[in-house]
């Protein structure tokens, strides 16, 4: 499923490479460069269109979070410079540039409605990942190769487990909130009520 492929790429490739590069820079005596990478996780994971939107929100002084009186939290406005920062990261590091390339190819693959085209895109990603000689990219290449047939059939059927994942998260959240429910029947009724609100 697309959700799990992207999640695996973000968690096992993007995050791990960022940590490795941060350690390398610190060991090479570049603490400032290492510090710059510390808060770059979500920048590296985001699509360029998302970063452009965040910069646009910053120009409009859009609120991200309102001030809270109970916990005395200040209001937070969207901050800009995301796309510029992203471009700087890509220019400075070949692995980050490869991350951007793979993200773009994954997006193209999942937007394809032809199995052959999607398969070609996925095989291209596998070749790029292997060519990096990086252990995290190689792990991702093996993951794609093992599940290749199941992944490219998405182009034909377009079936996703996105709604199922959303329902599962709703159930988990409600279970955490619902310690006061007297029995399973009451919990089930609450879940049915939630599902009707969602639809």
Backbone as JSON Lines, residues from 0, in Angstrom:
{"i":0,"aa":"X","n":[0.84,-1.2,0.0],"ca":[0.0,0.0,0.0],"c":[0.87,1.25,0.0]}
{"i":1,"aa":"X","n":[0.39,2.3,-0.68],"ca":[1.17,3.54,-0.8],"c":[1.57,4.09,0.56]}
{"i":2,"aa":"X","n":[0.62,4.11,1.5],"ca":[0.88,4.65,2.83],"c":[2.1,3.98,3.46]}
{"i":3,"aa":"X","n":[2.16,2.65,3.4],"ca":[3.25,1.92,4.05],"c":[4.58,2.06,3.31]}
{"i":4,"aa":"X","n":[4.52,2.14,1.98],"ca":[5.75,2.34,1.21],"c":[6.36,3.71,1.55]}
{"i":5,"aa":"X","n":[5.52,4.75,1.55],"ca":[6.01,6.11,1.86],"c":[6.48,6.19,3.31]}
{"i":6,"aa":"X","n":[5.74,5.55,4.21],"ca":[6.12,5.55,5.63],"c":[7.47,4.87,5.82]}
{"i":7,"aa":"X","n":[7.66,3.72,5.18],"ca":[8.94,3.01,5.26],"c":[10.07,3.86,4.69]}
{"i":8,"aa":"X","n":[9.8,4.54,3.57],"ca":[10.84,5.39,2.97],"c":[11.21,6.54,3.91]}
{"i":9,"aa":"X","n":[10.19,7.17,4.49],"ca":[10.45,8.29,5.41],"c":[11.16,7.86,6.68]}
{"i":10,"aa":"X","n":[10.68,6.76,7.3],"ca":[11.22,6.32,8.58],"c":[12.57,5.62,8.47]}
{"i":11,"aa":"X","n":[12.7,4.75,7.47],"ca":[13.9,3.9,7.39],"c":[14.98,4.45,6.45]}
{"i":12,"aa":"X","n":[14.61,5.39,5.59],"ca":[15.61,5.94,4.66],"c":[15.88,7.41,4.99]}
{"i":13,"aa":"X","n":[14.87,8.27,4.86],"ca":[15.07,9.71,5.07],"c":[15.59,10.01,6.47]}
{"i":14,"aa":"X","n":[14.9,9.5,7.49],"ca":[15.3,9.77,8.89],"c":[16.68,9.23,9.2]}
{"i":15,"aa":"X","n":[16.95,8.0,8.75],"ca":[18.23,7.37,9.08],"c":[19.4,8.04,8.36]}
{"i":16,"aa":"X","n":[19.2,8.42,7.1],"ca":[20.27,9.12,6.37],"c":[20.54,10.48,7.0]}
{"i":17,"aa":"X","n":[19.48,11.18,7.39],"ca":[19.65,12.48,8.05],"c":[20.47,12.33,9.33]}
{"i":18,"aa":"X","n":[20.16,11.3,10.13],"ca":[20.91,11.05,11.37],"c":[22.38,10.72,11.08]}
{"i":19,"aa":"X","n":[22.59,9.87,10.07],"ca":[23.97,9.5,9.68],"c":[24.77,10.72,9.26]}
{"i":20,"aa":"X","n":[24.15,11.57,8.45],"ca":[24.84,12.77,7.96],"c":[25.11,13.75,9.09]}
{"i":21,"aa":"X","n":[24.17,13.82,10.02],"ca":[24.35,14.69,11.18],"c":[25.54,14.23,12.02]}
{"i":22,"aa":"X","n":[25.63,12.91,12.25],"ca":[26.76,12.34,13.01],"c":[28.08,12.58,12.27]}
{"i":23,"aa":"X","n":[28.06,12.38,10.94],"ca":[29.28,12.54,10.15],"c":[29.79,13.98,10.23]}
{"i":24,"aa":"X","n":[28.88,14.93,10.1],"ca":[29.28,16.34,10.16],"c":[29.83,16.71,11.53]}
{"i":25,"aa":"X","n":[29.22,16.17,12.58],"ca":[29.7,16.44,13.94],"c":[31.1,15.86,14.15]}
{"i":26,"aa":"X","n":[31.32,14.66,13.63],"ca":[32.63,14.0,13.76],"c":[33.71,14.71,12.93]}
{"i":27,"aa":"X","n":[33.3,15.31,11.81],"ca":[34.25,16.02,10.94],"c":[34.53,17.44,11.42]}
{"i":28,"aa":"X","n":[33.94,17.82,12.54],"ca":[34.19,19.14,13.12],"c":[33.36,20.25,12.51]}
{"i":29,"aa":"X","n":[32.13,19.92,12.07],"ca":[31.21,20.95,11.55],"c":[29.93,20.95,12.38]}
{"i":30,"aa":"X","n":[30.04,21.4,13.65],"ca":[28.86,21.36,14.53],"c":[27.69,22.22,14.07]}
{"i":31,"aa":"X","n":[27.98,23.35,13.42],"ca":[26.91,24.23,12.94],"c":[26.1,23.57,11.82]}
{"i":32,"aa":"X","n":[26.83,22.91,10.9],"ca":[26.16,22.2,9.81],"c":[25.33,21.04,10.35]}
{"i":33,"aa":"X","n":[25.87,20.35,11.37],"ca":[25.16,19.23,12.01],"c":[23.91,19.73,12.72]}
{"i":34,"aa":"X","n":[24.02,20.9,13.36],"ca":[22.88,21.49,14.06],"c":[21.77,21.88,13.09]}
{"i":35,"aa":"X","n":[22.16,22.35,11.89],"ca":[21.2,22.73,10.85],"c":[20.35,21.53,10.42]}
{"i":36,"aa":"X","n":[20.94,20.35,10.43],"ca":[20.21,19.14,10.03],"c":[19.26,18.64,11.11]}
{"i":37,"aa":"X","n":[19.47,19.09,12.35],"ca":[18.68,18.58,13.47],"c":[17.18,18.77,13.28]}
{"i":38,"aa":"X","n":[16.77,19.89,12.73],"ca":[15.35,20.19,12.57],"c":[14.87,20.05,11.12]}
{"i":39,"aa":"X","n":[15.62,19.29,10.32],"ca":[15.3,19.21,8.89],"c":[14.49,17.98,8.5]}
{"i":40,"aa":"X","n":[14.1,17.16,9.47],"ca":[13.43,15.9,9.17],"c":[12.17,16.08,8.32]}
{"i":41,"aa":"X","n":[11.29,16.96,8.76],"ca":[10.02,17.15,8.05],"c":[10.2,17.92,6.74]}
{"i":42,"aa":"X","n":[11.24,18.74,6.68],"ca":[11.55,19.43,5.42],"c":[11.92,18.4,4.37]}
{"i":43,"aa":"X","n":[12.78,17.44,4.75],"ca":[13.23,16.41,3.81],"c":[12.11,15.45,3.43]}
{"i":44,"aa":"X","n":[11.16,15.23,4.32],"ca":[10.05,14.31,4.05],"c":[8.95,14.95,3.2]}
{"i":45,"aa":"X","n":[8.87,16.26,3.23],"ca":[7.75,16.95,2.57],"c":[7.92,17.02,1.06]}
{"i":46,"aa":"X","n":[6.78,17.11,0.38],"ca":[6.79,17.4,-1.06],"c":[7.12,18.88,-1.23]}
{"i":47,"aa":"X","n":[7.66,19.21,-2.39],"ca":[7.97,20.61,-2.67],"c":[6.7,21.47,-2.63]}
{"i":48,"aa":"X","n":[5.58,20.93,-3.14],"ca":[4.31,21.67,-3.15],"c":[3.86,22.03,-1.73]}
{"i":49,"aa":"X","n":[4.15,21.14,-0.77],"ca":[3.81,21.4,0.64],"c":[4.66,22.54,1.19]}
{"i":50,"aa":"X","n":[5.95,22.54,0.84],"ca":[6.86,23.59,1.31],"c":[6.47,24.94,0.71]}
{"i":51,"aa":"X","n":[6.08,24.94,-0.55],"ca":[5.63,26.17,-1.22],"c":[4.39,26.71,-0.52]}
{"i":52,"aa":"X","n":[3.46,25.81,-0.16],"ca":[2.23,26.2,0.53],"c":[2.54,26.79,1.91]}
{"i":53,"aa":"X","n":[3.52,26.18,2.62],"ca":[3.9,26.69,3.95],"c":[4.51,28.08,3.84]}
{"i":54,"aa":"X","n":[5.32,28.29,2.8],"ca":[5.91,29.61,2.59],"c":[4.83,30.64,2.26]}
{"i":55,"aa":"X","n":[3.83,30.22,1.49],"ca":[2.7,31.1,1.16],"c":[1.91,31.45,2.41]}
{"i":56,"aa":"X","n":[1.7,30.46,3.28],"ca":[0.99,30.69,4.55],"c":[1.75,31.69,5.43]}
{"i":57,"aa":"X","n":[3.09,31.58,5.4],"ca":[3.93,32.5,6.19],"c":[3.8,33.93,5.67]}
{"i":58,"aa":"X","n":[3.73,34.09,4.35],"ca":[3.58,35.42,3.77],"c":[2.24,36.05,4.16]}
{"i":59,"aa":"X","n":[1.24,35.19,4.38],"ca":[-0.1,35.67,4.77],"c":[-0.27,35.74,6.29]}
{"i":60,"aa":"X","n":[0.81,35.49,7.04],"ca":[0.77,35.46,8.51],"c":[-0.3,34.52,9.06]}
{"i":61,"aa":"X","n":[-0.41,33.36,8.44],"ca":[-1.43,32.39,8.85],"c":[-1.07,31.78,10.21]}
{"i":62,"aa":"X","n":[-2.09,31.64,11.06],"ca":[-1.89,31.02,12.38],"c":[-1.82,29.5,12.25]}
{"i":63,"aa":"X","n":[-0.81,28.9,12.88],"ca":[-0.69,27.44,12.92],"c":[-1.35,26.93,14.2]}
{"i":64,"aa":"X","n":[-1.2,27.71,15.27],"ca":[-1.78,27.33,16.56],"c":[-2.16,28.6,17.32]}
{"i":65,"aa":"X","n":[-3.37,28.58,17.91],"ca":[-3.82,29.75,18.68],"c":[-3.24,29.7,20.09]}
{"i":66,"aa":"X","n":[-3.23,30.84,20.74],"ca":[-2.72,30.92,22.11],"c":[-3.65,30.18,23.06]}
{"i":67,"aa":"X","n":[-3.06,29.53,24.06],"ca":[-3.86,28.79,25.05],"c":[-3.68,29.39,26.43]}
{"i":68,"aa":"X","n":[-4.8,29.62,27.12],"ca":[-4.75,30.24,28.45],"c":[-4.44,29.21,29.54]}
{"i":69,"aa":"X","n":[-4.94,28.0,29.39],"ca":[-4.78,26.98,30.44],"c":[-3.31,26.65,30.65]}
{"i":70,"aa":"X","n":[-2.6,26.35,29.56],"ca":[-1.18,25.98,29.67],"c":[-0.25,27.14,29.3]}
{"i":71,"aa":"X","n":[-0.84,28.35,29.13],"ca":[-0.07,29.56,28.84],"c":[0.83,29.39,27.61]}
{"i":72,"aa":"X","n":[0.25,28.88,26.51],"ca":[1.01,28.68,25.27],"c":[0.79,29.85,24.32]}
{"i":73,"aa":"X","n":[1.85,30.32,23.66],"ca":[1.69,31.46,22.75],"c":[1.1,31.01,21.42]}
{"i":74,"aa":"X","n":[0.59,31.98,20.66],"ca":[0.12,31.65,19.31],"c":[1.34,31.44,18.41]}
{"i":75,"aa":"X","n":[1.18,30.52,17.46],"ca":[2.3,30.2,16.55],"c":[1.85,30.49,15.12]}
{"i":76,"aa":"X","n":[2.67,31.27,14.42],"ca":[2.38,31.58,13.02],"c":[3.28,30.74,12.11]}
{"i":77,"aa":"X","n":[2.82,30.51,10.9],"ca":[3.6,29.75,9.91],"c":[4.9,30.49,9.62]}
{"i":78,"aa":"X","n":[6.0,29.75,9.55],"ca":[7.28,30.39,9.24],"c":[7.72,30.06,7.82]}
{"i":79,"aa":"X","n":[8.38,31.01,7.2],"ca":[8.78,30.85,5.8],"c":[10.2,30.32,5.64]}
{"i":80,"aa":"X","n":[10.67,30.39,4.4],"ca":[12.04,29.95,4.09],"c":[12.18,28.45,3.92]}
{"i":81,"aa":"X","n":[11.06,27.73,3.87],"ca":[11.12,26.27,3.79],"c":[11.71,25.77,2.47]}
{"i":82,"aa":"X","n":[11.25,26.37,1.37],"ca":[11.72,25.91,0.05],"c":[13.21,26.25,-0.14]}
{"i":83,"aa":"X","n":[13.61,27.43,0.33],"ca":[15.02,27.83,0.22],"c":[15.91,26.88,1.02]}
{"i":84,"aa":"X","n":[15.48,26.55,2.23],"ca":[16.22,25.62,3.1],"c":[16.32,24.25,2.42]}
{"i":85,"aa":"X","n":[15.22,23.8,1.85],"ca":[15.18,22.51,1.16],"c":[16.2,22.49,0.01]}
{"i":86,"aa":"X","n":[16.21,23.56,-0.79],"ca":[17.15,23.65,-1.92],"c":[18.6,23.64,-1.44]}
{"i":87,"aa":"X","n":[18.86,24.31,-0.33],"ca":[20.22,24.33,0.24],"c":[20.65,22.93,0.66]}
{"i":88,"aa":"X","n":[19.73,22.19,1.28],"ca":[20.04,20.81,1.7],"c":[20.36,19.93,0.49]}
{"i":89,"aa":"X","n":[19.59,20.09,-0.59],"ca":[19.8,19.29,-1.79],"c":[21.13,19.61,-2.46]}
{"i":90,"aa":"X","n":[21.51,20.89,-2.43],"ca":[22.76,21.3,-3.06],"c":[23.97,20.8,-2.28]}
{"i":91,"aa":"X","n":[23.84,20.75,-0.96],"ca":[24.98,20.41,-0.11],"c":[25.23,18.91,-0.02]}
{"i":92,"aa":"X","n":[24.21,18.09,-0.29],"ca":[24.34,16.66,-0.02],"c":[23.75,15.82,-1.15]}
{"i":93,"aa":"X","n":[24.57,14.95,-1.72],"ca":[24.15,14.1,-2.85],"c":[23.06,13.12,-2.42]}
{"i":94,"aa":"X","n":[23.13,12.61,-1.19],"ca":[22.12,11.66,-0.71],"c":[20.76,12.33,-0.55]}
{"i":95,"aa":"X","n":[20.76,13.58,-0.09],"ca":[19.5,14.32,0.03],"c":[18.89,14.58,-1.35]}
{"i":96,"aa":"X","n":[19.76,14.86,-2.32],"ca":[19.28,15.05,-3.69],"c":[18.64,13.75,-4.21]}
{"i":97,"aa":"X","n":[19.24,12.6,-3.87],"ca":[18.69,11.3,-4.28],"c":[17.35,11.04,-3.6]}
{"i":98,"aa":"X","n":[17.22,11.44,-2.34],"ca":[15.95,11.33,-1.62],"c":[14.86,12.08,-2.39]}
{"i":99,"aa":"X","n":[15.19,13.32,-2.81],"ca":[14.23,14.14,-3.56],"c":[13.84,13.45,-4.87]}
{"i":100,"aa":"X","n":[14.82,12.88,-5.55],"ca":[14.58,12.19,-6.82],"c":[13.66,10.98,-6.64]}
{"i":101,"aa":"X","n":[13.94,10.18,-5.6],"ca":[13.13,8.98,-5.32],"c":[11.71,9.37,-4.93]}
{"i":102,"aa":"X","n":[11.57,10.42,-4.12],"ca":[10.23,10.91,-3.74],"c":[9.41,11.28,-4.97]}
{"i":103,"aa":"X","n":[10.07,11.99,-5.9],"ca":[9.4,12.42,-7.13],"c":[8.99,11.22,-7.99]}
{"i":104,"aa":"X","n":[9.88,10.23,-8.1],"ca":[9.58,9.03,-8.9],"c":[8.48,8.19,-8.26]}
{"i":105,"aa":"X","n":[8.46,8.12,-6.93],"ca":[7.4,7.39,-6.22],"c":[6.05,8.05,-6.48]}
{"i":106,"aa":"X","n":[6.05,9.38,-6.46],"ca":[4.82,10.13,-6.72],"c":[4.34,9.86,-8.15]}
{"i":107,"aa":"X","n":[5.26,9.89,-9.11],"ca":[4.91,9.6,-10.5],"c":[4.38,8.17,-10.66]}
{"i":108,"aa":"X","n":[5.03,7.23,-9.97],"ca":[4.62,5.82,-10.05],"c":[3.19,5.64,-9.55]}
{"i":109,"aa":"X","n":[2.89,6.24,-8.4],"ca":[1.55,6.07,-7.82],"c":[0.47,6.89,-8.52]}
{"i":110,"aa":"X","n":[0.88,7.85,-9.35],"ca":[-0.09,8.6,-10.14],"c":[-0.33,7.97,-11.5]}
{"i":111,"aa":"X","n":[0.39,6.88,-11.78],"ca":[0.25,6.18,-13.05],"c":[-0.98,5.26,-13.02]}
{"i":112,"aa":"X","n":[-1.66,5.15,-14.17],"ca":[-2.82,4.26,-14.28],"c":[-2.5,3.07,-15.2]}
{"i":113,"aa":"X","n":[-1.22,2.88,-15.47],"ca":[-0.78,1.79,-16.33],"c":[0.24,0.93,-15.57]}
{"i":114,"aa":"X","n":[-0.03,-0.36,-15.48],"ca":[0.84,-1.26,-14.7],"c":[2.28,-1.26,-15.21]}
{"i":115,"aa":"X","n":[2.44,-1.3,-16.54],"ca":[3.79,-1.34,-17.13],"c":[4.56,-0.07,-16.78]}
{"i":116,"aa":"X","n":[3.89,1.08,-16.93],"ca":[4.54,2.36,-16.62],"c":[4.93,2.43,-15.15]}
{"i":117,"aa":"X","n":[4.03,1.97,-14.27],"ca":[4.33,1.99,-12.85],"c":[5.49,1.06,-12.53]}
{"i":118,"aa":"X","n":[5.5,-0.11,-13.14],"ca":[6.57,-1.08,-12.92],"c":[7.92,-0.51,-13.37]}
{"i":119,"aa":"X","n":[7.93,0.19,-14.51],"ca":[9.16,0.82,-15.03],"c":[9.68,1.86,-14.04]}
{"i":120,"aa":"X","n":[8.76,2.69,-13.51],"ca":[9.14,3.71,-12.52],"c":[9.74,3.06,-11.26]}
{"i":121,"aa":"X","n":[9.1,2.0,-10.79],"ca":[9.57,1.32,-9.58],"c":[10.94,0.68,-9.81]}
{"i":122,"aa":"X","n":[11.15,0.09,-10.99],"ca":[12.45,-0.51,-11.3],"c":[13.53,0.57,-11.41]}
{"i":123,"aa":"X","n":[13.14,1.74,-11.9],"ca":[14.07,2.87,-11.97],"c":[14.49,3.29,-10.56]}
{"i":124,"aa":"X","n":[13.52,3.32,-9.64],"ca":[13.8,3.66,-8.24],"c":[14.75,2.63,-7.64]}
{"i":125,"aa":"X","n":[14.49,1.36,-7.9],"ca":[15.35,0.27,-7.38],"c":[16.78,0.45,-7.87]}
{"i":126,"aa":"X","n":[16.96,0.75,-9.16],"ca":[18.3,0.95,-9.73],"c":[19.01,2.15,-9.11]}
{"i":127,"aa":"X","n":[18.27,3.25,-8.9],"ca":[18.85,4.45,-8.29],"c":[19.29,4.16,-6.86]}
{"i":128,"aa":"X","n":[18.43,3.48,-6.12],"ca":[18.75,3.14,-4.72],"c":[20.0,2.27,-4.62]}
{"i":129,"aa":"X","n":[20.1,1.28,-5.49],"ca":[21.27,0.39,-5.48],"c":[22.55,1.14,-5.85]}
{"i":130,"aa":"X","n":[22.42,2.07,-6.8],"ca":[23.59,2.83,-7.29],"c":[24.2,3.72,-6.21]}
{"i":131,"aa":"X","n":[23.42,4.1,-5.19],"ca":[23.95,4.97,-4.13],"c":[24.95,4.25,-3.24]}
{"i":132,"aa":"X","n":[24.86,2.91,-3.19],"ca":[25.71,2.08,-2.29],"c":[25.47,2.38,-0.81]}
{"i":133,"aa":"X","n":[24.37,3.1,-0.54],"ca":[24.02,3.42,0.84],"c":[23.13,2.32,1.4]}
{"i":134,"aa":"X","n":[23.41,1.85,2.61],"ca":[22.7,0.7,3.18],"c":[21.2,0.94,3.33]}
{"i":135,"aa":"X","n":[20.8,2.17,3.64],"ca":[19.38,2.49,3.81],"c":[18.63,2.47,2.47]}
{"i":136,"aa":"X","n":[19.26,3.02,1.45],"ca":[18.68,2.98,0.11],"c":[18.6,1.55,-0.42]}
{"i":137,"aa":"X","n":[19.65,0.77,-0.15],"ca":[19.68,-0.63,-0.6],"c":[18.56,-1.43,0.08]}
{"i":138,"aa":"X","n":[18.33,-1.14,1.36],"ca":[17.23,-1.8,2.09],"c":[15.89,-1.49,1.42]}
{"i":139,"aa":"X","n":[15.7,-0.23,1.04],"ca":[14.45,0.19,0.4],"c":[14.3,-0.47,-0.98]}
{"i":140,"aa":"X","n":[15.41,-0.58,-1.71],"ca":[15.38,-1.23,-3.02],"c":[14.93,-2.69,-2.88]}
{"i":141,"aa":"X","n":[15.44,-3.37,-1.86],"ca":[15.05,-4.77,-1.61],"c":[13.57,-4.87,-1.23]}
{"i":142,"aa":"X","n":[13.1,-3.91,-0.45],"ca":[11.68,-3.88,-0.06],"c":[10.79,-3.76,-1.29]}
{"i":143,"aa":"X","n":[11.14,-2.82,-2.17],"ca":[10.36,-2.64,-3.4],"c":[10.42,-3.87,-4.29]}
{"i":144,"aa":"X","n":[11.59,-4.47,-4.4],"ca":[11.76,-5.64,-5.26],"c":[10.93,-6.82,-4.76]}
{"i":145,"aa":"X","n":[10.95,-7.02,-3.43],"ca":[10.19,-8.14,-2.83],"c":[8.69,-8.0,-3.05]}
{"i":146,"aa":"X","n":[8.2,-6.77,-3.03],"ca":[6.75,-6.52,-3.12],"c":[6.35,-5.9,-4.46]}
{"i":147,"aa":"X","n":[7.22,-5.98,-5.45],"ca":[7.02,-5.29,-6.72],"c":[5.67,-5.58,-7.36]}
{"i":148,"aa":"X","n":[5.34,-6.86,-7.47],"ca":[4.09,-7.24,-8.14],"c":[2.86,-6.69,-7.4]}
{"i":149,"aa":"X","n":[2.88,-6.79,-6.1],"ca":[1.76,-6.27,-5.32],"c":[1.64,-4.76,-5.41]}
{"i":150,"aa":"X","n":[2.79,-4.07,-5.54],"ca":[2.77,-2.61,-5.6],"c":[2.23,-2.11,-6.94]}
{"i":151,"aa":"X","n":[2.75,-2.67,-8.04],"ca":[2.35,-2.12,-9.34],"c":[0.93,-2.48,-9.75]}
{"i":152,"aa":"X","n":[0.29,-3.44,-9.07],"ca":[-1.12,-3.72,-9.38],"c":[-2.03,-2.58,-8.93]}
{"i":153,"aa":"X","n":[-1.49,-1.68,-8.1],"ca":[-2.24,-0.48,-7.68],"c":[-2.65,0.34,-8.89]}
{"i":154,"aa":"X","n":[-1.79,0.36,-9.93],"ca":[-2.1,1.13,-11.14],"c":[-3.36,0.62,-11.8]}
{"i":155,"aa":"X","n":[-3.62,-0.68,-11.7],"ca":[-4.8,-1.27,-12.34],"c":[-6.05,-1.14,-11.48]}
{"i":156,"aa":"X","n":[-5.91,-1.45,-10.18],"ca":[-7.1,-1.5,-9.32],"c":[-7.3,-0.25,-8.46]}
{"i":157,"aa":"X","n":[-6.22,0.45,-8.15],"ca":[-6.33,1.68,-7.37],"c":[-6.88,1.49,-5.97]}
{"i":158,"aa":"X","n":[-6.71,0.28,-5.42],"ca":[-7.24,0.0,-4.07],"c":[-6.21,0.42,-3.03]}
{"i":159,"aa":"X","n":[-6.68,1.15,-2.04],"ca":[-5.8,1.61,-0.97],"c":[-6.39,1.23,0.38]}
{"i":160,"aa":"X","n":[-5.52,1.06,1.36],"ca":[-5.99,0.76,2.71],"c":[-6.08,2.04,3.56]}
{"i":161,"aa":"X","n":[-6.06,3.19,2.87],"ca":[-6.09,4.48,3.57],"c":[-7.27,4.63,4.51]}
{"i":162,"aa":"X","n":[-8.48,4.29,4.02],"ca":[-9.68,4.41,4.86],"c":[-9.61,3.46,6.06]}
{"i":163,"aa":"X","n":[-9.12,2.25,5.8],"ca":[-8.96,1.26,6.88],"c":[-7.99,1.76,7.95]}
{"i":164,"aa":"X","n":[-6.87,2.35,7.5],"ca":[-5.89,2.9,8.45],"c":[-6.52,4.02,9.28]}
{"i":165,"aa":"X","n":[-7.34,4.85,8.62],"ca":[-8.01,5.94,9.33],"c":[-8.97,5.42,10.39]}
{"i":166,"aa":"X","n":[-9.72,4.37,10.05],"ca":[-10.66,3.76,11.0],"c":[-9.9,3.15,12.18]}
{"i":167,"aa":"X","n":[-8.81,2.45,11.88],"ca":[-7.99,1.85,12.95],"c":[-7.46,2.91,13.91]}
{"i":168,"aa":"X","n":[-7.0,4.04,13.35],"ca":[-6.52,5.14,14.2],"c":[-7.63,5.73,15.06]}
{"i":169,"aa":"X","n":[-8.83,5.82,14.47],"ca":[-9.99,6.32,15.21],"c":[-10.31,5.4,16.4]}
{"i":170,"aa":"X","n":[-10.26,4.09,16.14],"ca":[-10.53,3.11,17.2],"c":[-9.49,3.21,18.3]}
{"i":171,"aa":"X","n":[-8.21,3.31,17.92],"ca":[-7.13,3.42,18.92],"c":[-7.29,4.66,19.77]}
{"i":172,"aa":"X","n":[-7.62,5.79,19.11],"ca":[-7.8,7.05,19.84],"c":[-8.96,6.95,20.81]}
{"i":173,"aa":"X","n":[-10.07,6.38,20.35],"ca":[-11.26,6.25,21.19],"c":[-11.0,5.3,22.36]}
{"i":174,"aa":"X","n":[-10.22,4.25,22.1],"ca":[-9.9,3.3,23.18],"c":[-9.07,3.98,24.27]}
{"i":175,"aa":"X","n":[-8.14,4.84,23.87],"ca":[-7.33,5.57,24.86],"c":[-8.19,6.52,25.68]}
{"i":176,"aa":"X","n":[-9.17,7.15,25.01],"ca":[-10.03,8.11,25.69],"c":[-11.08,7.43,26.56]}
{"i":177,"aa":"X","n":[-11.43,6.19,26.21],"ca":[-12.63,5.58,26.79],"c":[-12.44,4.63,27.95]}
{"i":178,"aa":"X","n":[-11.61,5.01,28.92],"ca":[-11.43,4.13,30.09],"c":[-12.71,4.01,30.92]}
{"i":179,"aa":"X","n":[-13.61,5.0,30.77],"ca":[-14.83,4.98,31.6],"c":[-15.95,4.14,31.0]}
{"i":180,"aa":"X","n":[-15.76,3.58,29.79],"ca":[-16.83,2.79,29.19],"c":[-17.11,1.56,30.05]}
{"i":181,"aa":"X","n":[-18.37,1.32,30.36],"ca":[-18.7,0.21,31.27],"c":[-18.47,-1.18,30.68]}
{"i":182,"aa":"X","n":[-18.66,-1.34,29.35],"ca":[-18.48,-2.65,28.74],"c":[-18.18,-2.52,27.24]}
{"i":183,"aa":"X","n":[-17.94,-3.66,26.59],"ca":[-17.59,-3.69,25.17],"c":[-18.75,-3.21,24.28]}
{"i":184,"aa":"X","n":[-19.97,-3.48,24.72],"ca":[-21.14,-3.09,23.93],"c":[-21.23,-1.57,23.83]}
{"i":185,"aa":"X","n":[-20.98,-0.91,24.94],"ca":[-21.01,0.56,24.97],"c":[-19.9,1.12,24.07]}
{"i":186,"aa":"X","n":[-18.73,0.48,24.11],"ca":[-17.6,0.9,23.27],"c":[-17.94,0.73,21.79]}
{"i":187,"aa":"X","n":[-18.59,-0.4,21.46],"ca":[-18.99,-0.67,20.07],"c":[-20.0,0.36,19.57]}
{"i":188,"aa":"X","n":[-20.95,0.73,20.44],"ca":[-21.95,1.75,20.07],"c":[-21.28,3.1,19.82]}
{"i":189,"aa":"X","n":[-20.27,3.4,20.63],"ca":[-19.53,4.65,20.48],"c":[-18.79,4.67,19.12]}
{"i":190,"aa":"X","n":[-18.19,3.54,18.75],"ca":[-17.49,3.44,17.47],"c":[-18.46,3.58,16.3]}
{"i":191,"aa":"X","n":[-19.64,2.98,16.44],"ca":[-20.65,3.13,15.38],"c":[-21.07,4.58,15.22]}
{"i":192,"aa":"X","n":[-21.2,5.28,16.34],"ca":[-21.56,6.7,16.32],"c":[-20.48,7.51,15.61]}
{"i":193,"aa":"X","n":[-19.22,7.2,15.9],"ca":[-18.1,7.9,15.28],"c":[-18.06,7.68,13.78]}
{"i":194,"aa":"X","n":[-18.32,6.42,13.36],"ca":[-18.27,6.09,11.93],"c":[-19.38,6.81,11.17]}
{"i":195,"aa":"X","n":[-20.54,7.02,11.81],"ca":[-21.64,7.75,11.16],"c":[-21.3,9.22,11.0]}
{"i":196,"aa":"X","n":[-20.57,9.77,12.01],"ca":[-20.14,11.18,11.93],"c":[-19.14,11.36,10.78]}
{"i":197,"aa":"X","n":[-18.25,10.35,10.64],"ca":[-17.19,10.43,9.59],"c":[-17.79,10.37,8.2]}
{"i":198,"aa":"X","n":[-18.85,9.58,8.02],"ca":[-19.46,9.45,6.7],"c":[-20.39,10.63,6.42]}
